[in-house]
Structures are given as C-alpha cells and as structure tokens.
C-alpha cells in the first residue's frame, strides 16, 4: 500500500481534493451498517470531539490525530497510514460533519496547539511549570538531560574536563543538567525563571538563582569559567513581554559572554529549534 508521510506540508491539504480510492469506497459502503459512536481524543490537555464516527475507523482516527500533532510540533517520529485507511478516515470525518475531511482536521490540530502553547514571558512560564508539571518533568527527563549536559561539557573543552570550573547552567529548570556537571567535578550554578522548577532544584541541594536569561544577568563580569544551556534557549525564539525574539536572544548570548571569562571561557547552548525552523532544515 502507498504510504503517506504526515510530516510533509502538502500531504493533508492535497487530500482535500483527491478522489476516494475504489478500495476505500468499498469500505465506506459498509460503514452505514456499522456501529457509530462519538469519538473524543485527549490532546493538549483537553478532550477534542471528532464527531460520531464508525467504530471501524476510531483507531485510525486517533492515530491520525497523533500524527498531525507531531507534524504541528515538528517533533517525534512521523506516523503513516495506508492510502485506503486515510481515505476512510477522511470520508468518515466529512460524513460526521465536524470537520471537512483530513485537511480541516490538520488545521484544527495546529490551532489547538497554538491556543495551548506556553507564553515565553514570566507569567506564561510560571503558569505552565506548576508544581505538578515540574515534578513530572524532573522524573521523566533525568536521563536525556544528563546525556545532553555531558555532551555540552565535552564540547566546552574546558581544562581538565571542567573539573574545578565554576559553570553557569542557563535555563537550568530543576537542575537535571547540573547534577552530571557536578559529578564531573565542576561547580554548577543554575539560573531559571520558573519558580516551581527552582524549588525542585533546591530540594536536591542545587545552587540556583531566580532570573530571566533574556535580561541582564545578576552576576559580575568574568565570574564563571564556562556556561552550558540544555533544552532552554528555544524559549528565546519567541517574542515575550513586548520584546522581539532576536533582541531577547542577542541579550542572552551577550550577557552569557560577559559573565563567562575564566579558564577557557566557553559556552555551549543545546536547544530545540521552533517547528518552522526544523521543517525548513528538513526540506
């Protein structure tokens, strides 16, 4: 069966005008006799109603929503459905009346994501990273964060592998990155804007400062030997508090450069690019 990649920009829109295949039409002819039930999917923290669909397509419809959510975020492995199964979901959506086919559902998923995305300013970040989400983040991502922090330290190329170096952990969150830095013999100091994340970090014994990485940093010039940032700088790619993203990013890099001036003076930033940039790079 032909496979349709759901991480291409034109796949869903092209589906709006493509005729239903003979095989899918045969399946659809049987659907009026099959049981229909309302289908809701849990996406972005809310139940989203897809309409009253034949139970035969419920699983594929859920899979499609997951695929479209990954496409909207630019993250995750692409999910594919065979052409006939995709046609069947498209026709079922149109018959239910809630969405004018797969193309309309794709637009809706992208809109739902925009509505629920965290704002990059202080209010948005602190509203998003509440106590429950901060604890869940810390429990789930310890391994990946440790691996990324270790790689950042390696790329920094500090003398003695960073042993004895005073390091700034920019956008430290709950200090999942600081723990492996300390294990390597460095002395990390974390900085973040999310209060609940910093409370989790302090419970682990980490040294942290509450500050905004896009604003002037509360440290004297040259005090740190190096800096790392793991999975945080992507928040600088968005406008916040009336300030454009390029200016926020420029100030963060400039301020990091100012406070780093000791042994080696290197700074390494790892971040997840915005979906638009990731899609452009992939193409």
mmCIF file of C-alpha atoms in Angstrom:
data_model
loop_
_atom_site.group_PDB
_atom_site.id
_atom_site.type_symbol
_atom_site.label_atom_id
_atom_site.label_comp_id
_atom_site.label_asym_id
_atom_site.label_seq_id
_atom_site.Cartn_x
_atom_site.Cartn_y
_atom_site.Cartn_z
ATOM 1 C CA UNK A 1 0.000 0.000 0.000
ATOM 2 C CA UNK A 2 1.131 3.517 -0.698
ATOM 3 C CA UNK A 3 2.314 5.327 2.422
ATOM 4 C CA UNK A 4 1.620 8.976 3.017
ATOM 5 C CA UNK A 5 4.144 10.839 5.203
ATOM 6 C CA UNK A 6 2.388 13.124 7.662
ATOM 7 C CA UNK A 7 5.326 15.417 8.207
ATOM 8 C CA UNK A 8 5.106 16.981 4.752
ATOM 9 C CA UNK A 9 3.458 20.351 4.379
ATOM 10 C CA UNK A 10 1.161 19.481 1.490
ATOM 11 C CA UNK A 11 0.022 15.944 2.324
ATOM 12 C CA UNK A 12 -3.133 16.833 4.237
ATOM 13 C CA UNK A 13 -4.114 19.774 2.059
ATOM 14 C CA UNK A 14 -3.739 17.686 -1.070
ATOM 15 C CA UNK A 15 -6.067 15.138 0.463
ATOM 16 C CA UNK A 16 -8.951 17.630 0.308
ATOM 17 C CA UNK A 17 -9.283 17.276 -3.449
ATOM 18 C CA UNK A 18 -8.042 13.723 -4.049
ATOM 19 C CA UNK A 19 -10.818 11.244 -5.007
ATOM 20 C CA UNK A 20 -11.589 8.305 -2.746
ATOM 21 C CA UNK A 21 -9.880 5.120 -3.924
ATOM 22 C CA UNK A 22 -12.059 2.177 -5.080
ATOM 23 C CA UNK A 23 -10.927 0.022 -2.161
ATOM 24 C CA UNK A 24 -11.742 2.716 0.383
ATOM 25 C CA UNK A 25 -15.087 3.319 -1.315
ATOM 26 C CA UNK A 26 -15.892 -0.342 -0.750
ATOM 27 C CA UNK A 27 -15.114 0.006 2.926
ATOM 28 C CA UNK A 28 -17.207 3.158 3.176
ATOM 29 C CA UNK A 29 -20.217 1.468 1.609
ATOM 30 C CA UNK A 30 -20.285 -0.889 4.571
ATOM 31 C CA UNK A 31 -19.947 1.849 7.179
ATOM 32 C CA UNK A 32 -23.602 2.932 7.320
ATOM 33 C CA UNK A 33 -24.341 -0.571 8.635
ATOM 34 C CA UNK A 34 -21.567 -0.450 11.221
ATOM 35 C CA UNK A 35 -21.889 0.921 14.716
ATOM 36 C CA UNK A 36 -21.144 4.615 15.150
ATOM 37 C CA UNK A 37 -20.005 6.278 18.341
ATOM 38 C CA UNK A 38 -18.836 9.773 19.246
ATOM 39 C CA UNK A 39 -15.042 9.916 19.294
ATOM 40 C CA UNK A 40 -13.067 12.255 21.542
ATOM 41 C CA UNK A 41 -9.281 12.383 21.794
ATOM 42 C CA UNK A 42 -7.218 13.844 24.617
ATOM 43 C CA UNK A 43 -4.919 16.416 23.048
ATOM 44 C CA UNK A 44 -3.085 19.341 24.644
ATOM 45 C CA UNK A 45 -4.830 18.745 27.952
ATOM 46 C CA UNK A 46 -8.382 18.805 26.588
ATOM 47 C CA UNK A 47 -10.846 16.359 25.071
ATOM 48 C CA UNK A 48 -11.340 17.144 21.374
ATOM 49 C CA UNK A 49 -14.540 15.918 19.715
ATOM 50 C CA UNK A 50 -14.085 14.477 16.225
ATOM 51 C CA UNK A 51 -17.751 13.675 15.692
ATOM 52 C CA UNK A 52 -19.809 10.494 15.539
ATOM 53 C CA UNK A 53 -17.600 8.131 13.542
ATOM 54 C CA UNK A 54 -17.892 4.448 12.610
ATOM 55 C CA UNK A 55 -16.130 2.409 15.276
ATOM 56 C CA UNK A 56 -14.158 0.748 12.478
ATOM 57 C CA UNK A 57 -12.152 3.950 11.943
ATOM 58 C CA UNK A 58 -11.739 5.043 15.589
ATOM 59 C CA UNK A 59 -8.243 3.615 15.935
ATOM 60 C CA UNK A 60 -7.065 5.132 12.658
ATOM 61 C CA UNK A 61 -8.623 8.490 13.559
ATOM 62 C CA UNK A 62 -6.729 8.526 16.868
ATOM 63 C CA UNK A 63 -3.528 7.620 15.048
ATOM 64 C CA UNK A 64 -4.133 10.420 12.573
ATOM 65 C CA UNK A 65 -4.560 12.989 15.348
ATOM 66 C CA UNK A 66 -1.267 11.868 16.903
ATOM 67 C CA UNK A 67 0.434 12.165 13.518
ATOM 68 C CA UNK A 68 -0.943 15.665 12.958
ATOM 69 C CA UNK A 69 0.107 16.744 16.460
ATOM 70 C CA UNK A 70 3.660 15.593 15.732
ATOM 71 C CA UNK A 71 3.581 17.454 12.445
ATOM 72 C CA UNK A 72 2.386 20.633 14.181
ATOM 73 C CA UNK A 73 5.177 20.463 16.771
ATOM 74 C CA UNK A 74 7.883 19.354 14.369
ATOM 75 C CA UNK A 75 8.895 16.664 16.866
ATOM 76 C CA UNK A 76 8.574 12.913 17.061
ATOM 77 C CA UNK A 77 8.874 10.154 14.517
ATOM 78 C CA UNK A 78 6.471 10.537 11.553
ATOM 79 C CA UNK A 79 3.432 8.247 11.582
ATOM 80 C CA UNK A 80 1.935 6.910 8.360
ATOM 81 C CA UNK A 81 -1.379 5.370 7.367
ATOM 82 C CA UNK A 82 -2.051 3.463 4.168
ATOM 83 C CA UNK A 83 -3.870 5.434 1.498
ATOM 84 C CA UNK A 84 -7.093 3.444 1.827
ATOM 85 C CA UNK A 85 -7.232 3.804 5.600
ATOM 86 C CA UNK A 86 -6.567 7.510 5.287
ATOM 87 C CA UNK A 87 -9.354 7.815 2.711
ATOM 88 C CA UNK A 88 -11.731 6.028 5.059
ATOM 89 C CA UNK A 89 -10.991 8.420 7.928
ATOM 90 C CA UNK A 90 -11.329 11.396 5.590
ATOM 91 C CA UNK A 91 -14.752 10.264 4.383
ATOM 92 C CA UNK A 92 -15.911 9.464 7.927
ATOM 93 C CA UNK A 93 -14.909 12.923 9.137
ATOM 94 C CA UNK A 94 -16.823 14.551 6.292
ATOM 95 C CA UNK A 95 -19.911 12.403 6.925
ATOM 96 C CA UNK A 96 -19.864 13.250 10.653
ATOM 97 C CA UNK A 97 -19.864 16.945 9.813
ATOM 98 C CA UNK A 98 -17.473 18.156 12.490
ATOM 99 C CA UNK A 99 -14.556 18.510 10.049
ATOM 100 C CA UNK A 100 -14.438 18.879 6.291
ATOM 101 C CA UNK A 101 -12.016 15.989 5.952
ATOM 102 C CA UNK A 102 -8.404 15.453 6.926
ATOM 103 C CA UNK A 103 -7.242 18.867 5.721
ATOM 104 C CA UNK A 104 -9.635 20.650 8.083
ATOM 105 C CA UNK A 105 -8.590 18.414 10.980
ATOM 106 C CA UNK A 106 -4.953 19.240 10.293
ATOM 107 C CA UNK A 107 -5.753 22.962 10.510
ATOM 108 C CA UNK A 108 -7.694 22.408 13.744
ATOM 109 C CA UNK A 109 -4.849 20.485 15.406
ATOM 110 C CA UNK A 110 -2.389 23.266 14.566
ATOM 111 C CA UNK A 111 -4.831 25.810 16.009
ATOM 112 C CA UNK A 112 -5.335 23.818 19.212
ATOM 113 C CA UNK A 113 -1.585 23.702 19.692
ATOM 114 C CA UNK A 114 -1.239 27.475 19.269
ATOM 115 C CA UNK A 115 -4.008 28.099 21.803
ATOM 116 C CA UNK A 116 -2.373 25.976 24.500
ATOM 117 C CA UNK A 117 1.269 26.850 23.959
ATOM 118 C CA UNK A 118 3.070 28.438 26.842
ATOM 119 C CA UNK A 119 3.942 32.117 26.536
ATOM 120 C CA UNK A 120 7.662 32.754 26.892
ATOM 121 C CA UNK A 121 7.309 35.560 29.450
ATOM 122 C CA UNK A 122 7.485 35.160 33.223
ATOM 123 C CA UNK A 123 3.722 34.778 33.731
ATOM 124 C CA UNK A 124 3.434 32.198 30.963
ATOM 125 C CA UNK A 125 6.384 30.103 32.106
ATOM 126 C CA UNK A 126 5.332 30.085 35.753
ATOM 127 C CA UNK A 127 1.728 29.265 34.859
ATOM 128 C CA UNK A 128 2.887 26.350 32.709
ATOM 129 C CA UNK A 129 5.521 24.910 35.036
ATOM 130 C CA UNK A 130 3.365 24.466 38.120
ATOM 131 C CA UNK A 131 4.339 22.069 40.907
ATOM 132 C CA UNK A 132 2.791 19.005 39.278
ATOM 133 C CA UNK A 133 4.326 19.587 35.858
ATOM 134 C CA UNK A 134 7.727 20.441 37.368
ATOM 135 C CA UNK A 135 7.812 17.166 39.319
ATOM 136 C CA UNK A 136 6.692 15.176 36.257
ATOM 137 C CA UNK A 137 9.299 16.835 34.037
ATOM 138 C CA UNK A 138 12.050 16.043 36.531
ATOM 139 C CA UNK A 139 11.030 12.403 36.894
ATOM 140 C CA UNK A 140 10.693 11.815 33.156
ATOM 141 C CA UNK A 141 13.708 13.574 31.656
ATOM 142 C CA UNK A 142 16.600 12.919 34.033
ATOM 143 C CA UNK A 143 18.366 10.517 31.665
ATOM 144 C CA UNK A 144 18.176 12.584 28.451
ATOM 145 C CA UNK A 145 19.113 15.799 30.258
ATOM 146 C CA UNK A 146 22.157 14.161 31.851
ATOM 147 C CA UNK A 147 23.365 12.896 28.471
ATOM 148 C CA UNK A 148 22.915 16.306 26.832
ATOM 149 C CA UNK A 149 24.661 18.110 29.689
ATOM 150 C CA UNK A 150 27.600 15.738 29.470
ATOM 151 C CA UNK A 151 27.926 16.407 25.756
ATOM 152 C CA UNK A 152 27.760 20.183 26.332
ATOM 153 C CA UNK A 153 30.558 19.931 28.894
ATOM 154 C CA UNK A 154 32.632 17.899 26.444
ATOM 155 C CA UNK A 155 32.132 20.472 23.672
ATOM 156 C CA UNK A 156 33.078 23.309 26.017
ATOM 157 C CA UNK A 157 36.617 21.931 26.048
ATOM 158 C CA UNK A 158 37.468 23.281 29.484
ATOM 159 C CA UNK A 159 40.796 22.398 31.105
ATOM 160 C CA UNK A 160 40.754 19.095 32.995
ATOM 161 C CA UNK A 161 37.337 18.319 31.520
ATOM 162 C CA UNK A 162 35.795 21.114 33.565
ATOM 163 C CA UNK A 163 36.978 19.750 36.912
ATOM 164 C CA UNK A 164 37.004 22.590 39.416
ATOM 165 C CA UNK A 165 35.376 25.015 36.948
ATOM 166 C CA UNK A 166 32.572 27.322 38.065
ATOM 167 C CA UNK A 167 29.827 26.822 35.464
ATOM 168 C CA UNK A 168 26.613 28.718 34.792
ATOM 169 C CA UNK A 169 23.667 26.464 33.877
ATOM 170 C CA UNK A 170 21.486 28.821 31.791
ATOM 171 C CA UNK A 171 17.779 27.923 31.950
ATOM 172 C CA UNK A 172 18.523 25.157 34.448
ATOM 173 C CA UNK A 173 14.922 24.231 35.279
ATOM 174 C CA UNK A 174 15.016 21.650 38.063
ATOM 175 C CA UNK A 175 18.817 21.279 37.593
ATOM 176 C CA UNK A 176 18.754 17.944 35.793
ATOM 177 C CA UNK A 177 21.755 19.284 33.880
ATOM 178 C CA UNK A 178 23.614 20.473 36.959
ATOM 179 C CA UNK A 179 23.833 17.027 38.567
ATOM 180 C CA UNK A 180 26.047 15.476 35.859
ATOM 181 C CA UNK A 181 28.154 18.634 35.762
ATOM 182 C CA UNK A 182 28.794 18.310 39.482
ATOM 183 C CA UNK A 183 29.518 14.607 39.067
ATOM 184 C CA UNK A 184 32.236 15.545 36.563
ATOM 185 C CA UNK A 185 33.892 17.748 39.183
ATOM 186 C CA UNK A 186 32.508 21.117 38.081
ATOM 187 C CA UNK A 187 30.745 23.603 40.359
ATOM 188 C CA UNK A 188 27.431 24.486 38.662
ATOM 189 C CA UNK A 189 25.162 27.423 39.468
ATOM 190 C CA UNK A 190 21.711 27.258 37.901
ATOM 191 C CA UNK A 191 19.599 30.134 36.617
ATOM 192 C CA UNK A 192 15.945 29.912 35.638
ATOM 193 C CA UNK A 193 12.685 31.873 35.555
ATOM 194 C CA UNK A 194 10.327 29.060 36.664
ATOM 195 C CA UNK A 195 9.851 29.239 40.420
ATOM 196 C CA UNK A 196 8.453 25.736 40.894
ATOM 197 C CA UNK A 197 11.308 24.251 38.889
ATOM 198 C CA UNK A 198 13.782 26.035 41.152
ATOM 199 C CA UNK A 199 12.030 24.682 44.253
ATOM 200 C CA UNK A 200 12.563 21.156 42.902
ATOM 201 C CA UNK A 201 16.209 22.023 42.239
ATOM 202 C CA UNK A 202 16.751 23.374 45.736
ATOM 203 C CA UNK A 203 15.317 20.202 47.270
ATOM 204 C CA UNK A 204 18.107 18.321 45.507
ATOM 205 C CA UNK A 205 20.716 20.644 47.010
ATOM 206 C CA UNK A 206 21.487 22.587 43.834
ATOM 207 C CA UNK A 207 22.694 26.191 43.888
ATOM 208 C CA UNK A 208 20.216 28.255 41.873
ATOM 209 C CA UNK A 209 19.257 31.847 41.120
ATOM 210 C CA UNK A 210 15.819 33.075 40.066
ATOM 211 C CA UNK A 211 16.360 35.253 36.989
ATOM 212 C CA UNK A 212 15.341 35.702 33.356
ATOM 213 C CA UNK A 213 18.024 34.541 30.892
ATOM 214 C CA UNK A 214 16.801 37.129 28.363
ATOM 215 C CA UNK A 215 17.506 40.011 30.743
ATOM 216 C CA UNK A 216 20.786 41.350 32.238
ATOM 217 C CA UNK A 217 22.224 38.558 34.386
ATOM 218 C CA UNK A 218 22.755 39.194 38.134
ATOM 219 C CA UNK A 219 26.454 38.280 38.114
ATOM 220 C CA UNK A 220 29.647 40.264 37.837
ATOM 221 C CA UNK A 221 31.659 40.073 34.637
ATOM 222 C CA UNK A 222 34.015 37.135 34.168
ATOM 223 C CA UNK A 223 32.939 35.292 37.307
ATOM 224 C CA UNK A 224 32.265 31.955 35.565
ATOM 225 C CA UNK A 225 34.736 29.654 33.852
ATOM 226 C CA UNK A 226 32.112 28.441 31.379
ATOM 227 C CA UNK A 227 28.400 28.034 30.708
ATOM 228 C CA UNK A 228 26.052 25.377 29.408
ATOM 229 C CA UNK A 229 22.393 25.504 28.474
ATOM 230 C CA UNK A 230 20.303 22.373 27.860
ATOM 231 C CA UNK A 231 16.856 22.482 26.229
ATOM 232 C CA UNK A 232 16.123 26.069 27.262
ATOM 233 C CA UNK A 233 17.267 28.516 24.569
ATOM 234 C CA UNK A 234 14.286 27.695 22.322
ATOM 235 C CA UNK A 235 12.218 29.975 24.555
ATOM 236 C CA UNK A 236 14.318 32.850 23.237
ATOM 237 C CA UNK A 237 12.941 32.190 19.754
ATOM 238 C CA UNK A 238 9.602 33.752 20.706
ATOM 239 C CA UNK A 239 8.574 37.340 21.374
ATOM 240 C CA UNK A 240 7.816 37.995 25.043
ATOM 241 C CA UNK A 241 6.966 40.924 27.303
ATOM 242 C CA UNK A 242 6.789 43.277 24.336
ATOM 243 C CA UNK A 243 10.281 42.402 23.137
ATOM 244 C CA UNK A 244 11.160 40.719 19.841
ATOM 245 C CA UNK A 245 12.795 37.298 19.852
ATOM 246 C CA UNK A 246 16.045 38.400 18.127
ATOM 247 C CA UNK A 247 16.674 41.028 20.795
ATOM 248 C CA UNK A 248 15.971 38.548 23.609
ATOM 249 C CA UNK A 249 18.363 36.012 22.106
ATOM 250 C CA UNK A 250 21.039 38.645 21.456
ATOM 251 C CA UNK A 251 20.925 39.856 25.048
ATOM 252 C CA UNK A 252 21.129 36.320 26.457
ATOM 253 C CA UNK A 253 24.204 35.496 24.398
ATOM 254 C CA UNK A 254 25.792 38.865 25.118
ATOM 255 C CA UNK A 255 25.201 38.554 28.853
ATOM 256 C CA UNK A 256 26.458 34.982 28.925
ATOM 257 C CA UNK A 257 29.609 36.113 27.164
ATOM 258 C CA UNK A 258 30.014 38.921 29.699
ATOM 259 C CA UNK A 259 29.832 36.694 32.787
ATOM 260 C CA UNK A 260 31.986 33.910 31.319
ATOM 261 C CA UNK A 261 35.640 34.842 31.270
ATOM 262 C CA UNK A 262 37.571 32.445 33.428
ATOM 263 C CA UNK A 263 39.502 29.339 32.391
ATOM 264 C CA UNK A 264 38.698 28.750 28.746
ATOM 265 C CA UNK A 265 35.614 30.944 28.833
ATOM 266 C CA UNK A 266 33.472 28.633 26.654
ATOM 267 C CA UNK A 267 29.658 28.494 26.488
ATOM 268 C CA UNK A 268 27.632 25.720 24.815
ATOM 269 C CA UNK A 269 23.904 26.007 24.117
ATOM 270 C CA UNK A 270 21.761 22.999 23.137
ATOM 271 C CA UNK A 271 18.176 23.759 22.187
ATOM 272 C CA UNK A 272 15.176 22.514 20.228
ATOM 273 C CA UNK A 273 14.535 24.711 17.170
ATOM 274 C CA UNK A 274 10.993 26.031 16.593
ATOM 275 C CA UNK A 275 8.854 23.770 14.334
ATOM 276 C CA UNK A 276 9.123 26.166 11.389
ATOM 277 C CA UNK A 277 12.923 26.138 11.519
ATOM 278 C CA UNK A 278 13.044 22.360 11.945
ATOM 279 C CA UNK A 279 10.778 21.818 8.943
ATOM 280 C CA UNK A 280 12.829 24.217 6.820
ATOM 281 C CA UNK A 281 16.035 22.371 7.731
ATOM 282 C CA UNK A 282 14.465 19.008 6.896
ATOM 283 C CA UNK A 283 13.426 20.222 3.457
#
